[in-house]
C-alpha positions as a Markdown table, in Angstrom:
| # | Residue | x | y | z |
|---|---|---|---|---|
| 1 | Met | 0.0 | 0.0 | 0.0 |
| 2 | Leu | 2.7 | 2.5 | 0.9 |
| 3 | Arg | 4.6 | 1.6 | -2.3 |
| 4 | Asn | 1.5 | 2.3 | -4.3 |
| 5 | Ile | 0.9 | 5.6 | -2.6 |
| 6 | Trp | 4.6 | 6.6 | -3.2 |
| 7 | Ala | 4.3 | 5.6 | -6.9 |
| 8 | Val | 1.1 | 7.7 | -7.3 |
| 9 | Ala | 2.8 | 10.7 | -5.6 |
| 10 | Trp | 6.0 | 10.4 | -7.7 |
| 11 | Asn | 4.0 | 10.2 | -11.0 |
| 12 | Ala | 1.9 | 13.2 | -10.0 |
| 13 | Tyr | 4.7 | 15.5 | -8.7 |
| 14 | Ala | 8.0 | 14.4 | -10.2 |
| 15 | Arg | 7.4 | 16.0 | -13.7 |
| 16 | Lys | 7.7 | 19.3 | -15.5 |
| 17 | Asp | 4.3 | 20.9 | -15.0 |
| 18 | Leu | 4.4 | 24.7 | -14.9 |
| 19 | Pro | 0.7 | 25.2 | -13.9 |
| 20 | Met | 1.2 | 22.8 | -11.0 |
| 21 | Val | 4.3 | 24.7 | -9.8 |
| 22 | Leu | 2.5 | 28.1 | -10.2 |
| 23 | Leu | -0.7 | 27.0 | -8.3 |
| 24 | Leu | 1.2 | 25.0 | -5.7 |
| 25 | Phe | 4.0 | 27.4 | -4.8 |
| 26 | Val | 4.1 | 30.7 | -6.7 |
| 27 | Phe | 0.5 | 31.9 | -6.5 |
| 28 | Pro | -0.2 | 31.1 | -2.8 |
| 29 | Ile | 3.1 | 32.6 | -1.6 |
| 30 | Ala | 2.8 | 35.6 | -3.9 |
| 31 | Leu | -0.8 | 36.4 | -3.0 |
| 32 | Cys | -0.2 | 36.0 | 0.7 |
| 33 | Thr | 3.0 | 38.2 | 0.5 |
| 34 | Met | 1.0 | 40.9 | -1.3 |
| 35 | Met | -1.8 | 40.9 | 1.2 |
| 36 | Val | 0.5 | 40.9 | 4.2 |
| 37 | Ser | 2.6 | 43.7 | 2.7 |
| 38 | Met | -0.4 | 45.8 | 2.0 |
| 39 | Phe | -1.8 | 45.6 | 5.5 |
| 40 | Ser | 1.6 | 45.9 | 7.2 |
| 41 | Ala | 1.5 | 49.6 | 6.4 |
| 42 | Glu | -1.4 | 49.8 | 9.0 |
| 43 | Ala | -2.6 | 53.2 | 7.7 |
| 44 | Pro | -2.0 | 55.6 | 4.9 |
| 45 | Tyr | 0.3 | 58.5 | 5.6 |
| 46 | Asn | 1.3 | 61.9 | 4.1 |
| 47 | Leu | -2.1 | 62.3 | 2.3 |
| 48 | Pro | -2.2 | 65.7 | 0.6 |
| 49 | Val | -4.5 | 68.3 | 2.0 |
| 50 | Gly | -5.1 | 72.0 | 1.4 |
| 51 | Ile | -5.4 | 74.9 | 3.8 |
| 52 | Val | -7.6 | 78.0 | 3.7 |
| 53 | Ala | -6.4 | 80.2 | 6.6 |
| 54 | Glu | -8.0 | 83.6 | 7.1 |
| 55 | Gly | -6.1 | 86.3 | 9.0 |
| 56 | Gly | -3.4 | 84.8 | 11.2 |
| 57 | Gly | -2.6 | 84.5 | 14.9 |
| 58 | Glu | -0.8 | 82.3 | 17.2 |
| 59 | Leu | -3.5 | 79.7 | 17.5 |
| 60 | Gln | -4.0 | 79.4 | 13.8 |
| 61 | Gly | -0.2 | 78.8 | 13.4 |
| 62 | Arg | -0.2 | 76.2 | 16.1 |
| 63 | Ile | -3.1 | 74.4 | 14.5 |
| 64 | Leu | -1.4 | 74.3 | 11.0 |
| 65 | Arg | 1.8 | 73.0 | 12.6 |
| 66 | Ala | -0.2 | 70.4 | 14.4 |
| 67 | Ile | -1.8 | 69.2 | 11.2 |
| 68 | Glu | 1.6 | 69.0 | 9.5 |
| 69 | Thr | 2.9 | 66.8 | 12.3 |
| 70 | Thr | 0.0 | 64.3 | 12.0 |
| 71 | Lys | 0.8 | 60.9 | 10.4 |
| 72 | Ala | -2.0 | 60.9 | 7.9 |
| 73 | Ala | -2.1 | 64.5 | 6.5 |
| 74 | Thr | 0.5 | 66.8 | 5.0 |
| 75 | Ile | -0.3 | 70.3 | 3.8 |
| 76 | Thr | 0.6 | 70.6 | 0.1 |
| 77 | Val | -1.6 | 73.5 | -1.1 |
| 78 | Arg | -2.4 | 76.9 | 0.6 |
| 79 | Cys | -5.5 | 78.5 | -1.0 |
| 80 | Lys | -6.8 | 82.0 | -1.0 |
| 81 | Asp | -10.4 | 80.8 | -0.7 |
| 82 | Ile | -12.6 | 77.7 | -0.5 |
| 83 | Ser | -13.4 | 77.7 | -4.2 |
| 84 | Glu | -9.7 | 77.4 | -5.0 |
| 85 | Cys | -9.2 | 74.4 | -2.7 |
| 86 | Ser | -12.4 | 72.9 | -4.1 |
| 87 | Ser | -11.0 | 73.0 | -7.6 |
| 88 | Ala | -7.7 | 71.5 | -6.4 |
| 89 | Met | -9.6 | 68.6 | -4.8 |
| 90 | Arg | -11.8 | 68.0 | -7.8 |
| 91 | Ser | -8.7 | 67.9 | -10.0 |
| 92 | Gly | -7.1 | 65.2 | -7.7 |
| 93 | Glu | -4.4 | 67.5 | -6.4 |
| 94 | Ile | -5.5 | 67.1 | -2.8 |
| 95 | Leu | -7.8 | 64.7 | -0.9 |
| 96 | Ala | -9.3 | 67.2 | 1.6 |
| 97 | Phe | -8.8 | 70.8 | 2.8 |
| 98 | Val | -9.2 | 72.7 | 6.1 |
| 99 | Tyr | -10.8 | 76.1 | 6.5 |
| 100 | Val | -9.6 | 78.1 | 9.6 |
| 101 | Pro | -11.7 | 81.2 | 10.2 |
| 102 | His | -10.0 | 84.5 | 11.1 |
| 103 | Asp | -11.8 | 84.9 | 14.5 |
| 104 | Leu | -11.1 | 81.4 | 15.7 |
| 105 | Glu | -8.8 | 82.4 | 18.6 |
| 106 | Glu | -11.0 | 85.2 | 19.7 |
| 107 | Lys | -14.1 | 83.1 | 19.9 |
| 108 | Ala | -12.3 | 80.2 | 21.6 |
| 109 | Ile | -11.0 | 82.5 | 24.4 |
| 110 | Arg | -14.6 | 83.6 | 25.0 |
| 111 | Tyr | -15.7 | 79.9 | 25.1 |
| 112 | Glu | -18.0 | 80.3 | 22.1 |
| 113 | Thr | -16.8 | 77.0 | 20.7 |
| 114 | Pro | -15.8 | 78.1 | 17.2 |
| 115 | Ala | -15.3 | 75.4 | 14.5 |
| 116 | Val | -12.5 | 74.5 | 12.1 |
| 117 | Thr | -14.2 | 73.1 | 8.9 |
| 118 | Val | -12.8 | 70.1 | 7.0 |
| 119 | Tyr | -14.0 | 69.5 | 3.5 |
| 120 | Thr | -13.4 | 65.9 | 2.3 |
| 121 | Asn | -13.7 | 64.0 | -1.0 |
| 122 | Gly | -16.9 | 62.1 | -1.3 |
| 123 | Gln | -15.3 | 59.6 | -3.7 |
| 124 | Ser | -13.3 | 58.0 | -0.9 |
| 125 | Leu | -15.0 | 57.8 | 2.5 |
| 126 | Leu | -12.3 | 55.6 | 4.0 |
| 127 | Thr | -9.4 | 58.0 | 3.1 |
| 128 | Ser | -11.5 | 61.0 | 4.2 |
| 129 | Lys | -12.1 | 59.3 | 7.6 |
| 130 | Val | -8.4 | 58.8 | 8.1 |
| 131 | Ile | -7.6 | 62.4 | 7.4 |
| 132 | Thr | -10.5 | 63.7 | 9.5 |
| 133 | Asn | -9.6 | 61.7 | 12.6 |
| 134 | Asp | -6.0 | 63.1 | 12.6 |
| 135 | Ile | -7.2 | 66.6 | 12.1 |
| 136 | Arg | -9.8 | 66.3 | 14.9 |
| 137 | Met | -7.0 | 65.2 | 17.3 |
| 138 | Ala | -4.7 | 68.0 | 16.2 |
| 139 | Val | -7.4 | 70.7 | 16.7 |
| 140 | Ala | -8.6 | 69.3 | 20.0 |
| 141 | Thr | -5.1 | 69.2 | 21.3 |
| 142 | Gln | -4.4 | 72.9 | 20.4 |
| 143 | Gly | -7.8 | 74.0 | 21.8 |
| 144 | Ala | -7.1 | 72.3 | 25.1 |
| 145 | Val | -3.8 | 74.0 | 25.4 |
| 146 | Leu | -5.4 | 77.4 | 24.7 |
| 147 | Val | -8.0 | 77.2 | 27.4 |
| 148 | Gln | -5.8 | 75.1 | 29.7 |
| 149 | Asn | -8.3 | 72.3 | 29.8 |
| 150 | Thr | -10.9 | 74.4 | 31.6 |
| 151 | Ile | -13.7 | 73.2 | 29.2 |
| 152 | Gln | -14.1 | 70.2 | 27.0 |
| 153 | Asn | -13.8 | 70.6 | 23.2 |
| 154 | Pro | -13.2 | 74.4 | 23.1 |
| 155 | Ile | -12.8 | 74.2 | 19.3 |
| 156 | Gly | -15.1 | 72.1 | 17.2 |
| 157 | Val | -14.5 | 70.4 | 13.9 |
| 158 | Glu | -17.2 | 70.4 | 11.2 |
| 159 | Val | -16.9 | 67.9 | 8.3 |
| 160 | His | -18.5 | 68.6 | 4.9 |
| 161 | Ile | -18.3 | 66.2 | 1.9 |
| 162 | Val | -17.4 | 67.9 | -1.4 |
| 163 | Gly | -18.7 | 66.0 | -4.3 |
| 164 | Asn | -21.3 | 66.0 | -7.0 |
| 165 | Pro | -24.1 | 68.3 | -5.9 |
| 166 | Thr | -26.7 | 66.0 | -7.3 |
| 167 | Gly | -25.0 | 62.7 | -6.6 |
| 168 | Asn | -24.2 | 60.6 | -3.6 |
| 169 | Tyr | -21.9 | 57.8 | -2.5 |
| 170 | Glu | -24.3 | 55.3 | -3.9 |
| 171 | His | -23.3 | 56.4 | -7.3 |
| 172 | Phe | -19.6 | 56.0 | -6.6 |
| 173 | Leu | -20.0 | 52.6 | -5.0 |
| 174 | Gly | -22.5 | 51.4 | -7.6 |
| 175 | Ile | -20.2 | 52.4 | -10.5 |
| 176 | Gly | -17.2 | 50.7 | -8.9 |
| 177 | Leu | -19.1 | 47.5 | -8.3 |
| 178 | Val | -20.4 | 47.4 | -11.9 |
| 179 | Ile | -16.9 | 47.8 | -13.3 |
| 180 | Ala | -15.5 | 45.1 | -10.9 |
| 181 | Leu | -18.2 | 42.7 | -11.9 |
| 182 | Phe | -17.5 | 43.0 | -15.6 |
| 183 | His | -13.8 | 42.9 | -14.9 |
| 184 | Val | -14.2 | 39.4 | -13.5 |
| 185 | Ile | -16.8 | 38.3 | -16.0 |
| 186 | Ala | -14.8 | 39.4 | -19.1 |
| 187 | Met | -11.6 | 37.6 | -17.8 |
| 188 | Leu | -13.4 | 34.4 | -16.9 |
| 189 | Phe | -15.3 | 34.4 | -20.2 |
| 190 | Gly | -12.0 | 35.0 | -22.2 |
| 191 | Ala | -10.5 | 32.0 | -20.4 |
| 192 | Tyr | -13.5 | 29.8 | -21.1 |
| 193 | Phe | -14.2 | 30.9 | -24.7 |
| 194 | Phe | -10.6 | 30.4 | -25.9 |
| 195 | Ala | -10.2 | 27.1 | -24.0 |
| 196 | Phe | -13.4 | 25.6 | -25.2 |
| 197 | Pro | -12.2 | 24.5 | -28.7 |
| 198 | Ile | -9.1 | 22.8 | -27.0 |
| 199 | Arg | -11.3 | 20.9 | -24.6 |
| 200 | Glu | -13.9 | 19.9 | -27.2 |
| 201 | Arg | -11.3 | 18.9 | -29.8 |
| 202 | Glu | -12.4 | 21.7 | -32.2 |
| 203 | Val | -9.1 | 23.4 | -32.9 |
| 204 | Gly | -9.0 | 22.1 | -36.4 |
| 205 | Thr | -12.4 | 23.6 | -37.2 |
| 206 | Trp | -11.5 | 26.9 | -35.6 |
| 207 | Leu | -8.2 | 27.3 | -37.5 |
| 208 | Ser | -9.7 | 26.1 | -40.7 |
| 209 | Ala | -12.4 | 28.8 | -40.5 |
| 210 | Ala | -9.7 | 31.4 | -39.8 |
| 211 | Gly | -7.7 | 30.3 | -42.8 |
| 212 | Asn | -4.9 | 29.2 | -40.4 |
| 213 | Ser | -4.4 | 32.9 | -39.5 |
| 214 | Met | -3.8 | 33.4 | -35.8 |
| 215 | Val | -4.9 | 37.0 | -36.0 |
| 216 | Ala | -8.2 | 36.1 | -37.6 |
| 217 | Ala | -8.7 | 33.2 | -35.2 |
| 218 | Tyr | -8.1 | 35.5 | -32.2 |
| 219 | Leu | -10.1 | 38.5 | -33.3 |
| 220 | Gly | -13.0 | 36.4 | -34.6 |
| 221 | Arg | -13.6 | 35.1 | -31.1 |
| 222 | Leu | -12.7 | 38.3 | -29.3 |
| 223 | Leu | -14.5 | 41.1 | -31.0 |
| 224 | Pro | -18.2 | 39.9 | -30.8 |
| 225 | Ala | -17.9 | 39.2 | -27.1 |
| 226 | Val | -16.2 | 42.5 | -26.4 |
| 227 | Phe | -19.0 | 44.3 | -28.2 |
| 228 | Val | -21.7 | 42.5 | -26.2 |
| 229 | Leu | -20.1 | 42.7 | -22.8 |
| 230 | Gly | -18.9 | 46.3 | -23.4 |
| 231 | Thr | -22.3 | 47.4 | -24.4 |
| 232 | Glu | -23.9 | 45.8 | -21.4 |
| 233 | Met | -21.4 | 47.4 | -19.0 |
| 234 | Met | -21.7 | 50.9 | -20.5 |
| 235 | Ser | -25.5 | 50.6 | -20.5 |
| 236 | Val | -25.5 | 49.9 | -16.8 |
| 237 | Leu | -22.9 | 52.6 | -16.1 |
| 238 | Leu | -25.1 | 55.2 | -17.9 |
| 239 | Leu | -28.0 | 54.1 | -15.7 |
| 240 | Val | -25.9 | 54.4 | -12.5 |
| 241 | Arg | -24.6 | 57.8 | -13.6 |
| 242 | Met | -28.1 | 59.3 | -13.9 |
| 243 | Gly | -28.3 | 62.5 | -11.9 |
| 244 | Met | -24.6 | 63.2 | -12.2 |
| 245 | Pro | -23.1 | 66.0 | -14.4 |
| 246 | Ala | -23.8 | 65.8 | -18.1 |
| 247 | Leu | -20.8 | 64.7 | -20.2 |
| 248 | Glu | -19.6 | 66.5 | -23.4 |
| 249 | Pro | -19.3 | 64.4 | -26.6 |
| 250 | Ile | -15.5 | 63.9 | -26.2 |
| 251 | Asp | -16.1 | 62.8 | -22.6 |
| 252 | Arg | -18.6 | 60.1 | -23.8 |
| 253 | Val | -16.1 | 58.9 | -26.4 |
| 254 | Val | -13.3 | 58.5 | -23.9 |
| 255 | Leu | -15.6 | 56.9 | -21.3 |
| 256 | Phe | -17.2 | 54.4 | -23.7 |
| 257 | Gly | -13.8 | 53.7 | -25.4 |
| 258 | Gly | -12.2 | 53.0 | -22.0 |
| 259 | Gly | -15.0 | 50.6 | -21.1 |
| 260 | Tyr | -14.7 | 48.6 | -24.3 |
| 261 | Leu | -10.9 | 48.6 | -23.9 |
| 262 | Met | -11.1 | 47.3 | -20.3 |
| 263 | Val | -13.4 | 44.4 | -21.4 |
| 264 | Ala | -11.1 | 43.6 | -24.3 |
| 265 | Thr | -8.0 | 43.7 | -22.1 |
| 266 | Cys | -9.6 | 41.3 | -19.6 |
| 267 | Met | -10.6 | 38.9 | -22.4 |
| 268 | Ala | -7.1 | 39.1 | -23.8 |
| 269 | Leu | -5.8 | 38.2 | -20.3 |
| 270 | Gly | -8.1 | 35.2 | -20.2 |
| 271 | Ala | -6.9 | 34.1 | -23.6 |
| 272 | Ser | -3.3 | 34.5 | -22.5 |
| 273 | Phe | -4.0 | 32.2 | -19.6 |
| 274 | Val | -5.3 | 29.6 | -22.0 |
| 275 | Gly | -2.3 | 30.0 | -24.3 |
| 276 | Ile | 0.1 | 29.6 | -21.3 |
| 277 | Val | -1.5 | 26.7 | -19.5 |
| 278 | Gly | -3.5 | 25.0 | -22.2 |
| 279 | Glu | -6.3 | 23.7 | -19.9 |
| 280 | Met | -9.7 | 25.3 | -19.3 |
| 281 | Arg | -9.9 | 24.6 | -15.5 |
| 282 | Val | -6.4 | 26.0 | -14.8 |
| 283 | Ala | -7.1 | 29.0 | -17.0 |
| 284 | Leu | -10.4 | 29.7 | -15.3 |
| 285 | Ser | -8.7 | 29.4 | -11.9 |
| 286 | Ala | -6.0 | 31.8 | -12.9 |
| 287 | Ala | -8.5 | 34.3 | -14.2 |
| 288 | Ala | -10.5 | 34.0 | -10.9 |
| 289 | Val | -7.3 | 34.5 | -8.8 |
| 290 | Val | -6.3 | 37.6 | -10.8 |
| 291 | Gly | -9.8 | 39.1 | -11.4 |
| 292 | Gly | -11.5 | 38.2 | -8.1 |
| 293 | Pro | -9.7 | 40.3 | -5.5 |
| 294 | Ala | -8.8 | 43.1 | -8.0 |
| 295 | Phe | -11.5 | 45.4 | -6.5 |
| 296 | Ala | -9.5 | 45.6 | -3.3 |
| 297 | Phe | -6.4 | 46.9 | -5.1 |
| 298 | Cys | -7.9 | 49.4 | -7.5 |
| 299 | Gly | -8.0 | 52.3 | -5.2 |
| 300 | Gln | -11.8 | 52.4 | -4.6 |
| 301 | Thr | -11.5 | 51.3 | -0.9 |
| 302 | Phe | -7.9 | 52.1 | -0.1 |
| 303 | Pro | -5.7 | 54.9 | -1.6 |
| 304 | Val | -3.3 | 53.4 | -4.1 |
| 305 | Phe | -0.4 | 55.8 | -3.3 |
| 306 | Ala | -0.5 | 54.7 | 0.3 |
| 307 | Met | 0.2 | 51.1 | -0.7 |
| 308 | Pro | 3.8 | 49.6 | -0.7 |
| 309 | Phe | 5.7 | 50.0 | -4.0 |
| 310 | Val | 5.3 | 46.3 | -5.1 |
| 311 | Ile | 1.5 | 46.5 | -4.5 |
| 312 | Arg | 1.3 | 49.8 | -6.4 |
| 313 | Cys | 3.0 | 48.1 | -9.4 |
| 314 | Trp | 0.6 | 45.2 | -9.2 |
| 315 | Thr | -2.3 | 47.6 | -9.0 |
| 316 | Phe | -1.2 | 49.6 | -12.0 |
| 317 | Ile | -1.3 | 46.7 | -14.4 |
| 318 | Leu | -4.8 | 45.7 | -13.4 |
| 319 | Pro | -7.3 | 46.9 | -16.1 |
| 320 | Ile | -9.9 | 47.7 | -13.4 |
| 321 | Thr | -7.5 | 50.3 | -11.8 |
| 322 | Gln | -7.2 | 52.3 | -15.0 |
| 323 | Met | -11.0 | 52.1 | -15.7 |
| 324 | Met | -11.7 | 53.3 | -12.2 |
| 325 | Lys | -9.4 | 56.3 | -12.7 |
| 326 | Leu | -11.0 | 57.0 | -16.0 |
| 327 | Gln | -14.6 | 57.0 | -14.9 |
| 328 | Ser | -13.8 | 58.8 | -11.6 |
| 329 | Ala | -12.3 | 61.6 | -13.6 |
| 330 | Phe | -15.8 | 62.4 | -14.9 |
| 331 | Phe | -17.5 | 62.6 | -11.5 |
| 332 | Phe | -17.3 | 66.4 | -11.9 |
| 333 | Gly | -17.9 | 66.6 | -15.6 |
| 334 | His | -15.5 | 67.7 | -18.2 |
| 335 | Leu | -12.9 | 68.9 | -15.6 |
| 336 | Gly | -11.1 | 65.6 | -15.5 |
| 337 | Ile | -10.7 | 65.0 | -19.2 |
| 338 | Glu | -6.9 | 65.1 | -19.1 |
| 339 | Arg | -6.7 | 62.5 | -16.3 |
| 340 | Ala | -9.2 | 60.3 | -18.3 |
| 341 | Phe | -7.1 | 60.5 | -21.5 |
| 342 | Trp | -4.1 | 59.2 | -19.6 |
| 343 | Ser | -6.0 | 56.1 | -18.3 |
| 344 | Phe | -7.5 | 55.6 | -21.8 |
| 345 | Glu | -4.0 | 55.5 | -23.3 |
| 346 | Val | -2.8 | 53.1 | -20.6 |
| 347 | Leu | -5.7 | 50.7 | -21.3 |
| 348 | Ala | -5.0 | 50.8 | -25.0 |
| 349 | Val | -1.3 | 49.8 | -24.4 |
| 350 | Phe | -2.5 | 47.0 | -22.1 |
| 351 | Phe | -4.9 | 45.7 | -24.7 |
| 352 | Val | -2.2 | 45.6 | -27.4 |
| 353 | Phe | 0.3 | 44.0 | -25.1 |
| 354 | Trp | -2.0 | 41.2 | -23.8 |
| 355 | Ser | -3.4 | 40.6 | -27.3 |
| 356 | Leu | 0.2 | 40.0 | -28.6 |
| 357 | Val | 0.8 | 37.7 | -25.6 |
| 358 | Ala | -2.4 | 35.8 | -26.3 |
| 359 | Met | -1.7 | 35.4 | -30.0 |
| 360 | Leu | 1.9 | 34.3 | -29.4 |
| 361 | Thr | 1.0 | 31.7 | -26.8 |
| 362 | Leu | -2.0 | 30.4 | -28.6 |
| 363 | Gly | 0.1 | 30.2 | -31.8 |
| 364 | Ile | 2.3 | 27.8 | -29.9 |
| 365 | Arg | -0.4 | 26.0 | -28.1 |
| 366 | Leu | -3.0 | 25.4 | -30.8 |
| 367 | Pro | -0.7 | 23.5 | -33.3 |
| 368 | Arg | 0.0 | 21.1 | -30.5 |
| 369 | Ala | -3.6 | 20.6 | -29.7 |
| 370 | Leu | -4.3 | 20.1 | -33.4 |
| 371 | Arg | -1.7 | 17.4 | -33.7 |
| 372 | Lys | -3.2 | 15.7 | -30.7 |
| 373 | Glu | -6.7 | 15.8 | -32.3 |
| 374 | Glu | -5.3 | 14.4 | -35.6 |
| 375 | Ala | -3.5 | 11.6 | -33.7 |
| 376 | Glu | -6.7 | 10.7 | -31.9 |
| 377 | Leu | -8.7 | 10.6 | -35.2 |
| 378 | Cys | -6.1 | 8.4 | -36.7 |
| 379 | Ser | -6.1 | 6.0 | -33.7 |
| 380 | Ala | -9.9 | 5.9 | -33.8 |
């Protein structure tokens, strides 16, 4: 019995099998390392904020210095008024800004409980919460020093969310979840659809219909699915975006083009997995491992720039990250068109790259599968 168990184990493991090595050693270690590395940072730090400080005074100076010494926030922009800081936040230059009124110290000394106002970005409630907590502590500390702890909370902190005046966080979350859903669906479908002929012994029929052209074989299976999935995703996104600022024609072109490019890139990734491993089950598993947890790394729930460098690199190459950046640039209308163009170009490069990988690997894999089919026919 022991000899039989050993023989089975030797035959199963003592062979050159790249998918087995990847799934048994590389993927588990790599994914665990990435997760541990991301959460080992404990909290984001040096998040950019702006300041609108009226007048001056010793208390105001102490509060600004206290904010600078917090772990989460660092002052990067000093604005003349609230509208200037609002524009900076909508353009992505800062994540929040603080308004300090000119009569803050005078009212605090009279125990009138004045307030420092924090304006946060409605697109990221988690990041805003981190910044707000540190600013509350800084203001409370300086207020207590001013009145020598004679009263509790001598200076208050008011929080206002700056976002779309007709939208709400449901829009931001809904859009993110729609994109995440299609990100996974497109990747899984690409793995399934390109692996199906191999599993069903239909490679000969596939290549014959394509005239033995790998480009025709690839695009013939890719483009119809991209059109269908892309149209479905953009239709749902338009529904979710109802009530948000109207988009100009060029904005719609970039948004729709980015959506179709993300779907196409995900399908190309799925096809690449098929070309690399050659088996449907392994390709589907790889697509699920890559596409499933991608929502946690795309910046929707945790700021990308606060992640470790290795995780930021991994995040950058995920199609969902670029699509999230692209669509979020249009939360405030045409203002973010330049940021959207950058993400659009990155998605286009990703699509070309993964398409070349898919065609190259399938070009090696399919002739092998075809010879296997012919051998089976001859033996039958």
